[in-house]
Amino acid sequence: MSRVFIRGTSIRPSYPPSATRSHKGHFDAQLTLSVRVDSKYLRAEAVARLPGRPTARGARTHHLGARTHHLSDSSPVGREHMTQTLGLIGSGMIGGTLARFAVGAGWNVVVSNSRGPETLGELVAGLGERAKAATPAEAAASGDLVVVSIPLFAYTQLPQAELAGKVVIDTLNYYPDRDGRLTELDSDELTSSELLQRHLTGARVVKAFNNITAPHLSSLARPSGAPDRSALPIAGDDAAAKKEAAALLDALGYDAVDIGDLTESWRSSPNTALYCLPYGGEAPSGMSPQELLRWFLETPGAPLPAHRVRQLADEAVRGPAGGALVD
């Protein structure tokens, strides 16, 4: 077996480095990828790297699945008739990608981070006139829906009052080496989404966008009805909130598969078969481990239809909570 670890990838969104830098207590995390390969398996982790803190990774070994892919940087859908506003708390790789898609779909966006609106000028300029920068509290208050895309350890810094009554899209994942050990999660007493819901009293939390890397999220979006459209899982306790979340996914280029309430949201978390790797594809045969690694990092991904998402969710086996470091 060959083990190769990559700290970063050349597949990056177009917004500036200032939109992805992070340090302790900040809401933005830069996503990188580590991969372990042999002739039959590929082990990959989405990594949230925070300067000054240990790197945290969530890993799972999976068989590769056969799919093909076409890369597109354009918006996946046409403009909606009714203009809505998407608030974003955390404007890193996932948040920035969702903001770009939302603007392309005709939404207004309000982006924020923990460093202040003045650090988001280049991101906003790139997004255009439908975007503006604000504080997290302002983004929460402005959004018809609010995406939370921050390191889990910062969840207690979220503005509770401004998020009360809002549909909150939870993209968070638990990485103990980054977030610290959380007894409620380690014991399976709560999922990370239940922990977030407990903190955000009055908000309606829906888990989404947590099980796909930012490059694949960017490249796999398709218009509604496209034969190669991918699906993403969602989970939540409020049926109406999940309906709104599914509509957001549709506007941004994805079908939604309801995998249950927040107690079932672990089915798309690190250490499950639905986490990240299914949005890749089958490698060409005869590759060396190093060639396989390079292929995986460079491939733009492959469609994952709703029925396959459903199957992977139904077959999921719950393992230890949180992503683990790979030696």
mmCIF file of C-alpha atoms in Angstrom:
data_model
loop_
_atom_site.group_PDB
_atom_site.id
_atom_site.type_symbol
_atom_site.label_atom_id
_atom_site.label_comp_id
_atom_site.label_asym_id
_atom_site.label_seq_id
_atom_site.Cartn_x
_atom_site.Cartn_y
_atom_site.Cartn_z
ATOM 1 C CA MET A 1 0.000 0.000 0.000
ATOM 2 C CA SER A 2 1.154 3.528 -0.715
ATOM 3 C CA ARG A 3 0.202 6.415 1.524
ATOM 4 C CA VAL A 4 0.412 9.898 0.091
ATOM 5 C CA PHE A 5 -0.896 13.006 1.791
ATOM 6 C CA ILE A 6 -1.517 16.250 -0.007
ATOM 7 C CA ARG A 7 -1.855 19.522 1.850
ATOM 8 C CA GLY A 8 -4.013 21.450 -0.569
ATOM 9 C CA THR A 9 -5.137 21.221 -4.146
ATOM 10 C CA SER A 10 -4.962 23.397 -7.229
ATOM 11 C CA ILE A 11 -8.729 23.191 -7.606
ATOM 12 C CA ARG A 12 -9.795 26.439 -5.955
ATOM 13 C CA PRO A 13 -12.626 28.951 -6.362
ATOM 14 C CA SER A 14 -11.904 32.320 -7.880
ATOM 15 C CA TYR A 15 -12.390 34.547 -4.863
ATOM 16 C CA PRO A 16 -9.393 36.064 -3.056
ATOM 17 C CA PRO A 17 -7.161 34.430 -0.430
ATOM 18 C CA SER A 18 -8.516 36.839 2.185
ATOM 19 C CA ALA A 19 -11.871 35.106 1.882
ATOM 20 C CA THR A 20 -10.462 31.742 2.956
ATOM 21 C CA ARG A 21 -7.836 32.551 5.590
ATOM 22 C CA SER A 22 -8.705 31.689 9.159
ATOM 23 C CA HIS A 23 -7.277 31.736 12.638
ATOM 24 C CA LYS A 24 -8.458 30.765 16.083
ATOM 25 C CA GLY A 25 -11.993 31.869 16.822
ATOM 26 C CA HIS A 26 -12.690 32.861 13.229
ATOM 27 C CA PHE A 27 -15.604 31.711 11.140
ATOM 28 C CA ASP A 28 -13.737 30.806 7.944
ATOM 29 C CA ALA A 29 -11.814 27.602 7.325
ATOM 30 C CA GLN A 30 -9.752 26.741 4.269
ATOM 31 C CA LEU A 31 -10.695 23.348 2.850
ATOM 32 C CA THR A 32 -7.924 21.055 1.729
ATOM 33 C CA LEU A 33 -7.819 17.396 0.833
ATOM 34 C CA SER A 34 -5.767 14.443 1.944
ATOM 35 C CA VAL A 35 -5.886 11.130 0.152
ATOM 36 C CA ARG A 36 -4.598 7.619 0.876
ATOM 37 C CA VAL A 37 -4.646 5.184 -1.986
ATOM 38 C CA ASP A 38 -3.898 1.608 -2.904
ATOM 39 C CA SER A 39 -4.922 -0.507 -5.863
ATOM 40 C CA LYS A 40 -8.497 -1.025 -4.650
ATOM 41 C CA TYR A 41 -9.406 1.730 -2.243
ATOM 42 C CA LEU A 42 -9.150 5.445 -1.926
ATOM 43 C CA ARG A 43 -9.201 7.210 1.417
ATOM 44 C CA ALA A 44 -9.938 10.919 1.327
ATOM 45 C CA GLU A 45 -10.635 13.632 3.808
ATOM 46 C CA ALA A 46 -12.032 17.100 3.537
ATOM 47 C CA VAL A 47 -9.742 19.091 5.806
ATOM 48 C CA ALA A 48 -10.465 22.340 7.583
ATOM 49 C CA ARG A 49 -7.079 23.913 8.248
ATOM 50 C CA LEU A 50 -6.892 26.655 10.849
ATOM 51 C CA PRO A 51 -3.571 28.415 11.378
ATOM 52 C CA GLY A 52 -2.291 27.825 14.890
ATOM 53 C CA ARG A 53 -4.513 24.759 15.444
ATOM 54 C CA PRO A 54 -3.947 21.098 14.594
ATOM 55 C CA THR A 55 -5.211 20.003 11.187
ATOM 56 C CA ALA A 56 -8.419 17.991 11.495
ATOM 57 C CA ARG A 57 -9.549 15.397 9.036
ATOM 58 C CA GLY A 58 -12.496 13.124 8.564
ATOM 59 C CA ALA A 59 -11.708 9.937 6.736
ATOM 60 C CA ARG A 60 -13.440 6.881 5.379
ATOM 61 C CA THR A 61 -12.292 4.108 3.066
ATOM 62 C CA HIS A 62 -14.645 3.464 0.143
ATOM 63 C CA HIS A 63 -14.812 1.610 -3.123
ATOM 64 C CA LEU A 64 -14.719 3.976 -6.051
ATOM 65 C CA GLY A 65 -17.920 4.329 -8.067
ATOM 66 C CA ALA A 66 -18.188 4.700 -11.832
ATOM 67 C CA ARG A 67 -19.345 8.096 -13.088
ATOM 68 C CA THR A 68 -18.395 10.866 -15.526
ATOM 69 C CA HIS A 69 -18.316 14.634 -15.121
ATOM 70 C CA HIS A 70 -18.357 17.941 -16.973
ATOM 71 C CA LEU A 71 -16.940 21.073 -15.357
ATOM 72 C CA SER A 72 -18.873 24.305 -15.535
ATOM 73 C CA ASP A 73 -18.197 27.610 -13.797
ATOM 74 C CA SER A 74 -21.511 29.142 -14.754
ATOM 75 C CA SER A 75 -24.634 29.331 -12.630
ATOM 76 C CA PRO A 76 -26.529 26.042 -12.719
ATOM 77 C CA VAL A 77 -29.978 27.552 -13.088
ATOM 78 C CA GLY A 78 -31.831 30.532 -14.493
ATOM 79 C CA ARG A 79 -33.056 33.470 -12.461
ATOM 80 C CA GLU A 80 -36.022 33.052 -10.128
ATOM 81 C CA HIS A 81 -39.109 35.224 -10.455
ATOM 82 C CA MET A 82 -39.076 36.150 -6.757
ATOM 83 C CA THR A 83 -35.902 37.671 -5.351
ATOM 84 C CA GLN A 84 -34.793 36.230 -2.036
ATOM 85 C CA THR A 85 -31.812 36.907 0.170
ATOM 86 C CA LEU A 86 -29.334 34.302 1.315
ATOM 87 C CA GLY A 87 -27.365 35.182 4.416
ATOM 88 C CA LEU A 88 -23.995 33.502 4.880
ATOM 89 C CA ILE A 89 -22.108 33.265 8.150
ATOM 90 C CA GLY A 90 -18.703 32.089 7.052
ATOM 91 C CA SER A 91 -17.496 32.961 3.564
ATOM 92 C CA GLY A 92 -14.780 30.412 2.919
ATOM 93 C CA MET A 93 -14.767 27.821 0.170
ATOM 94 C CA ILE A 94 -18.222 26.323 0.763
ATOM 95 C CA GLY A 95 -19.805 29.653 1.688
ATOM 96 C CA GLY A 96 -18.188 31.444 -1.237
ATOM 97 C CA THR A 97 -19.330 28.779 -3.693
ATOM 98 C CA LEU A 98 -22.910 28.934 -2.430
ATOM 99 C CA ALA A 99 -22.853 32.732 -2.603
ATOM 100 C CA ARG A 100 -21.698 32.610 -6.232
ATOM 101 C CA PHE A 101 -24.417 30.130 -7.168
ATOM 102 C CA ALA A 102 -27.080 32.126 -5.350
ATOM 103 C CA VAL A 103 -26.165 35.327 -7.164
ATOM 104 C CA GLY A 104 -26.240 33.462 -10.457
ATOM 105 C CA ALA A 105 -29.706 32.171 -9.615
ATOM 106 C CA GLY A 106 -31.002 35.677 -8.990
ATOM 107 C CA TRP A 107 -30.755 35.782 -5.202
ATOM 108 C CA ASN A 108 -29.308 38.625 -3.175
ATOM 109 C CA VAL A 109 -26.551 37.529 -0.814
ATOM 110 C CA VAL A 110 -25.186 38.980 2.412
ATOM 111 C CA VAL A 111 -21.789 37.504 3.252
ATOM 112 C CA SER A 112 -20.012 37.711 6.576
ATOM 113 C CA ASN A 113 -17.073 36.404 8.537
ATOM 114 C CA SER A 114 -15.572 36.988 11.970
ATOM 115 C CA ARG A 115 -12.948 39.455 10.751
ATOM 116 C CA GLY A 116 -15.381 42.114 9.632
ATOM 117 C CA PRO A 117 -17.084 43.286 6.408
ATOM 118 C CA GLU A 118 -14.026 45.260 5.366
ATOM 119 C CA THR A 119 -12.149 41.986 4.721
ATOM 120 C CA LEU A 120 -14.746 40.803 2.186
ATOM 121 C CA GLY A 121 -14.462 43.586 -0.350
ATOM 122 C CA GLU A 122 -12.827 41.535 -3.098
ATOM 123 C CA LEU A 123 -15.295 38.680 -2.656
ATOM 124 C CA VAL A 124 -18.254 41.050 -2.867
ATOM 125 C CA ALA A 125 -16.786 42.827 -5.885
ATOM 126 C CA GLY A 126 -16.436 39.490 -7.648
ATOM 127 C CA LEU A 127 -20.017 38.533 -6.842
ATOM 128 C CA GLY A 128 -21.474 41.767 -8.206
ATOM 129 C CA GLU A 129 -24.250 44.146 -7.299
ATOM 130 C CA ARG A 130 -26.462 41.501 -5.689
ATOM 131 C CA ALA A 131 -23.908 40.921 -2.926
ATOM 132 C CA LYS A 132 -22.912 42.904 0.109
ATOM 133 C CA ALA A 133 -20.717 42.325 3.137
ATOM 134 C CA ALA A 134 -21.976 42.573 6.686
ATOM 135 C CA THR A 135 -21.429 41.297 10.209
ATOM 136 C CA PRO A 136 -22.672 37.802 11.111
ATOM 137 C CA ALA A 137 -25.590 39.302 13.020
ATOM 138 C CA GLU A 138 -26.536 41.458 10.029
ATOM 139 C CA ALA A 139 -26.260 38.519 7.637
ATOM 140 C CA ALA A 140 -28.484 36.471 9.935
ATOM 141 C CA ALA A 141 -31.074 39.216 10.189
ATOM 142 C CA SER A 142 -31.068 39.883 6.431
ATOM 143 C CA GLY A 143 -31.376 36.339 5.149
ATOM 144 C CA ASP A 144 -34.594 34.615 4.183
ATOM 145 C CA LEU A 145 -32.413 31.534 4.699
ATOM 146 C CA VAL A 146 -29.044 31.577 6.431
ATOM 147 C CA VAL A 147 -26.120 29.283 5.670
ATOM 148 C CA VAL A 148 -23.757 28.599 8.563
ATOM 149 C CA SER A 149 -20.368 27.465 7.265
ATOM 150 C CA ILE A 150 -17.901 27.781 10.129
ATOM 151 C CA PRO A 151 -15.682 25.453 12.168
ATOM 152 C CA LEU A 152 -17.826 23.589 14.684
ATOM 153 C CA PHE A 153 -15.838 24.882 17.642
ATOM 154 C CA ALA A 154 -17.141 28.406 16.871
ATOM 155 C CA TYR A 155 -20.845 27.473 16.932
ATOM 156 C CA THR A 156 -21.447 29.212 20.279
ATOM 157 C CA GLN A 157 -20.448 32.520 18.649
ATOM 158 C CA LEU A 158 -23.423 32.434 16.288
ATOM 159 C CA PRO A 159 -25.981 35.242 16.806
ATOM 160 C CA GLN A 160 -28.876 33.477 18.528
ATOM 161 C CA ALA A 161 -31.353 36.365 18.552
ATOM 162 C CA GLU A 162 -30.947 37.177 14.857
ATOM 163 C CA LEU A 163 -31.265 33.523 13.838
ATOM 164 C CA ALA A 164 -34.422 32.882 15.860
ATOM 165 C CA GLY A 165 -37.229 31.888 13.501
ATOM 166 C CA LYS A 166 -34.876 31.487 10.539
ATOM 167 C CA VAL A 167 -34.147 28.399 8.475
ATOM 168 C CA VAL A 168 -30.466 27.746 9.202
ATOM 169 C CA ILE A 169 -28.548 25.592 6.727
ATOM 170 C CA ASP A 170 -25.930 23.708 8.725
ATOM 171 C CA THR A 171 -22.806 22.686 6.768
ATOM 172 C CA LEU A 172 -20.753 21.844 9.868
ATOM 173 C CA ASN A 173 -18.754 18.690 10.539
ATOM 174 C CA TYR A 174 -17.107 17.479 13.729
ATOM 175 C CA TYR A 175 -13.317 17.125 13.725
ATOM 176 C CA PRO A 176 -12.180 16.484 17.323
ATOM 177 C CA ASP A 177 -8.564 17.485 16.715
ATOM 178 C CA ARG A 178 -9.756 20.861 15.515
ATOM 179 C CA ASP A 179 -12.908 21.324 17.562
ATOM 180 C CA GLY A 180 -11.871 19.656 20.810
ATOM 181 C CA ARG A 181 -13.582 16.639 22.265
ATOM 182 C CA LEU A 182 -17.337 17.115 22.721
ATOM 183 C CA THR A 183 -18.798 14.518 25.069
ATOM 184 C CA GLU A 184 -22.311 14.737 23.658
ATOM 185 C CA LEU A 185 -20.991 13.923 20.185
ATOM 186 C CA ASP A 186 -18.449 11.300 21.188
ATOM 187 C CA SER A 187 -21.121 9.388 23.117
ATOM 188 C CA ASP A 188 -23.639 9.681 20.257
ATOM 189 C CA GLU A 189 -26.011 11.441 22.641
ATOM 190 C CA LEU A 190 -26.324 14.173 19.996
ATOM 191 C CA THR A 191 -25.348 14.723 16.395
ATOM 192 C CA SER A 192 -23.496 17.923 15.577
ATOM 193 C CA SER A 193 -26.697 19.282 14.038
ATOM 194 C CA GLU A 194 -28.647 18.559 17.228
ATOM 195 C CA LEU A 195 -25.926 20.363 19.166
ATOM 196 C CA LEU A 196 -26.302 23.356 16.877
ATOM 197 C CA GLN A 197 -30.100 23.247 17.140
ATOM 198 C CA ARG A 198 -29.877 23.179 20.943
ATOM 199 C CA HIS A 199 -27.784 26.343 20.844
ATOM 200 C CA LEU A 200 -29.973 28.132 18.284
ATOM 201 C CA THR A 201 -33.220 28.144 20.208
ATOM 202 C CA GLY A 202 -36.048 29.164 17.896
ATOM 203 C CA ALA A 203 -34.121 28.574 14.683
ATOM 204 C CA ARG A 204 -34.993 25.698 12.341
ATOM 205 C CA VAL A 205 -31.789 23.849 11.530
ATOM 206 C CA VAL A 206 -31.425 21.783 8.357
ATOM 207 C CA LYS A 207 -28.274 19.792 7.642
ATOM 208 C CA ALA A 208 -27.024 20.251 4.058
ATOM 209 C CA PHE A 209 -23.886 20.822 1.958
ATOM 210 C CA ASN A 210 -21.687 19.106 4.574
ATOM 211 C CA ASN A 211 -20.781 15.959 2.628
ATOM 212 C CA ILE A 212 -19.261 17.356 -0.552
ATOM 213 C CA THR A 213 -15.979 19.130 -1.178
ATOM 214 C CA ALA A 214 -16.097 22.700 -2.418
ATOM 215 C CA PRO A 215 -14.547 21.860 -5.817
ATOM 216 C CA HIS A 216 -17.142 19.140 -6.452
ATOM 217 C CA LEU A 217 -19.935 21.351 -5.141
ATOM 218 C CA SER A 218 -18.845 23.927 -7.692
ATOM 219 C CA SER A 219 -18.483 21.576 -10.630
ATOM 220 C CA LEU A 220 -21.446 19.207 -10.239
ATOM 221 C CA ALA A 221 -24.332 21.696 -10.078
ATOM 222 C CA ARG A 222 -26.840 21.295 -12.919
ATOM 223 C CA PRO A 223 -30.197 22.839 -13.929
ATOM 224 C CA SER A 224 -33.358 21.183 -12.718
ATOM 225 C CA GLY A 225 -34.258 18.217 -14.889
ATOM 226 C CA ALA A 226 -30.745 17.700 -16.259
ATOM 227 C CA PRO A 227 -30.085 13.976 -16.759
ATOM 228 C CA ASP A 228 -26.742 14.217 -14.956
ATOM 229 C CA ARG A 229 -27.985 16.194 -11.982
ATOM 230 C CA SER A 230 -26.593 15.244 -8.588
ATOM 231 C CA ALA A 231 -28.403 15.119 -5.272
ATOM 232 C CA LEU A 232 -27.392 16.081 -1.763
ATOM 233 C CA PRO A 233 -28.824 14.789 1.512
ATOM 234 C CA ILE A 234 -30.728 17.022 3.904
ATOM 235 C CA ALA A 235 -31.903 16.347 7.445
ATOM 236 C CA GLY A 236 -34.039 18.377 9.826
ATOM 237 C CA ASP A 237 -36.783 18.298 12.436
ATOM 238 C CA ASP A 238 -39.077 20.838 10.753
ATOM 239 C CA ALA A 239 -40.837 19.690 7.569
ATOM 240 C CA ALA A 240 -41.468 23.229 6.331
ATOM 241 C CA ALA A 241 -37.836 24.157 6.883
ATOM 242 C CA LYS A 242 -36.696 21.121 4.900
ATOM 243 C CA LYS A 243 -39.014 22.154 2.087
ATOM 244 C CA GLU A 244 -37.358 25.591 2.009
ATOM 245 C CA ALA A 245 -33.919 24.003 2.120
ATOM 246 C CA ALA A 246 -34.818 21.686 -0.752
ATOM 247 C CA ALA A 247 -35.962 24.696 -2.772
ATOM 248 C CA LEU A 248 -32.612 26.372 -2.100
ATOM 249 C CA LEU A 249 -30.747 23.281 -3.250
ATOM 250 C CA ASP A 250 -32.864 23.190 -6.399
ATOM 251 C CA ALA A 251 -32.106 26.849 -7.117
ATOM 252 C CA LEU A 252 -28.398 26.198 -6.663
ATOM 253 C CA GLY A 253 -28.296 23.150 -8.899
ATOM 254 C CA TYR A 254 -29.007 20.043 -6.794
ATOM 255 C CA ASP A 255 -31.810 17.655 -5.974
ATOM 256 C CA ALA A 256 -32.458 17.068 -2.272
ATOM 257 C CA VAL A 257 -32.854 13.700 -0.561
ATOM 258 C CA ASP A 258 -34.522 13.819 2.861
ATOM 259 C CA ILE A 259 -32.636 11.393 5.110
ATOM 260 C CA GLY A 260 -34.663 12.084 8.243
ATOM 261 C CA ASP A 261 -34.618 14.320 11.275
ATOM 262 C CA LEU A 262 -31.531 15.736 12.966
ATOM 263 C CA THR A 263 -30.960 12.511 14.879
ATOM 264 C CA GLU A 264 -30.319 10.875 11.498
ATOM 265 C CA SER A 265 -27.988 13.586 10.178
ATOM 266 C CA TRP A 266 -24.961 11.421 11.087
ATOM 267 C CA ARG A 267 -25.716 9.448 7.904
ATOM 268 C CA SER A 268 -23.892 12.097 5.841
ATOM 269 C CA SER A 269 -21.133 12.870 8.322
ATOM 270 C CA PRO A 270 -17.434 11.957 8.230
ATOM 271 C CA ASN A 271 -16.818 8.216 8.584
ATOM 272 C CA THR A 272 -19.834 7.296 6.468
ATOM 273 C CA ALA A 273 -20.076 6.080 2.895
ATOM 274 C CA LEU A 274 -22.045 9.196 1.901
ATOM 275 C CA TYR A 275 -19.286 11.590 2.870
ATOM 276 C CA CYS A 276 -17.449 13.233 -0.053
ATOM 277 C CA LEU A 277 -16.097 10.252 -1.991
ATOM 278 C CA PRO A 278 -19.305 9.282 -3.842
ATOM 279 C CA TYR A 279 -19.091 12.594 -5.710
ATOM 280 C CA GLY A 280 -15.838 11.473 -7.282
ATOM 281 C CA GLY A 281 -15.781 8.700 -9.845
ATOM 282 C CA GLU A 282 -14.125 5.470 -10.923
ATOM 283 C CA ALA A 283 -10.444 5.753 -11.679
ATOM 284 C CA PRO A 284 -9.036 4.382 -14.941
ATOM 285 C CA SER A 285 -7.537 0.940 -14.483
ATOM 286 C CA GLY A 286 -3.827 0.277 -14.274
ATOM 287 C CA MET A 287 -2.913 3.403 -12.317
ATOM 288 C CA SER A 288 -0.155 3.457 -9.753
ATOM 289 C CA PRO A 289 -1.085 4.808 -6.328
ATOM 290 C CA GLN A 290 0.542 8.142 -7.138
ATOM 291 C CA GLU A 291 -1.303 8.351 -10.465
ATOM 292 C CA LEU A 292 -4.565 7.468 -8.747
ATOM 293 C CA LEU A 293 -4.013 10.208 -6.208
ATOM 294 C CA ARG A 294 -3.294 12.754 -8.902
ATOM 295 C CA TRP A 295 -6.346 11.666 -10.854
ATOM 296 C CA PHE A 296 -8.603 12.034 -7.834
ATOM 297 C CA LEU A 297 -7.369 15.534 -7.061
ATOM 298 C CA GLU A 298 -7.719 16.673 -10.648
ATOM 299 C CA THR A 299 -11.001 15.029 -11.617
ATOM 300 C CA PRO A 300 -13.901 17.480 -11.462
ATOM 301 C CA GLY A 301 -16.172 14.819 -9.941
ATOM 302 C CA ALA A 302 -19.066 12.758 -11.197
ATOM 303 C CA PRO A 303 -22.860 12.977 -10.850
ATOM 304 C CA LEU A 304 -24.470 11.240 -7.881
ATOM 305 C CA PRO A 305 -28.215 10.812 -8.506
ATOM 306 C CA ALA A 306 -30.885 10.908 -5.831
ATOM 307 C CA HIS A 307 -31.499 7.157 -5.777
ATOM 308 C CA ARG A 308 -27.833 6.507 -5.034
ATOM 309 C CA VAL A 309 -27.796 9.105 -2.241
ATOM 310 C CA ARG A 310 -30.845 7.401 -0.769
ATOM 311 C CA GLN A 311 -29.187 3.996 -0.985
ATOM 312 C CA LEU A 312 -25.990 5.175 0.676
ATOM 313 C CA ALA A 313 -27.930 6.888 3.448
ATOM 314 C CA ASP A 314 -30.083 3.837 4.102
ATOM 315 C CA GLU A 315 -27.040 1.545 4.193
ATOM 316 C CA ALA A 316 -24.944 3.837 6.402
ATOM 317 C CA VAL A 317 -23.346 2.292 9.471
ATOM 318 C CA ARG A 318 -22.666 4.589 12.389
ATOM 319 C CA GLY A 319 -19.042 4.622 13.415
ATOM 320 C CA PRO A 320 -17.093 6.786 15.853
ATOM 321 C CA ALA A 321 -18.242 10.379 15.863
ATOM 322 C CA GLY A 322 -16.051 12.900 14.101
ATOM 323 C CA GLY A 323 -13.315 12.793 11.557
ATOM 324 C CA ALA A 324 -10.036 11.207 12.624
ATOM 325 C CA LEU A 325 -6.425 11.948 11.785
ATOM 326 C CA VAL A 326 -4.786 9.404 9.473
ATOM 327 C CA ASP A 327 -1.291 8.283 10.379
#
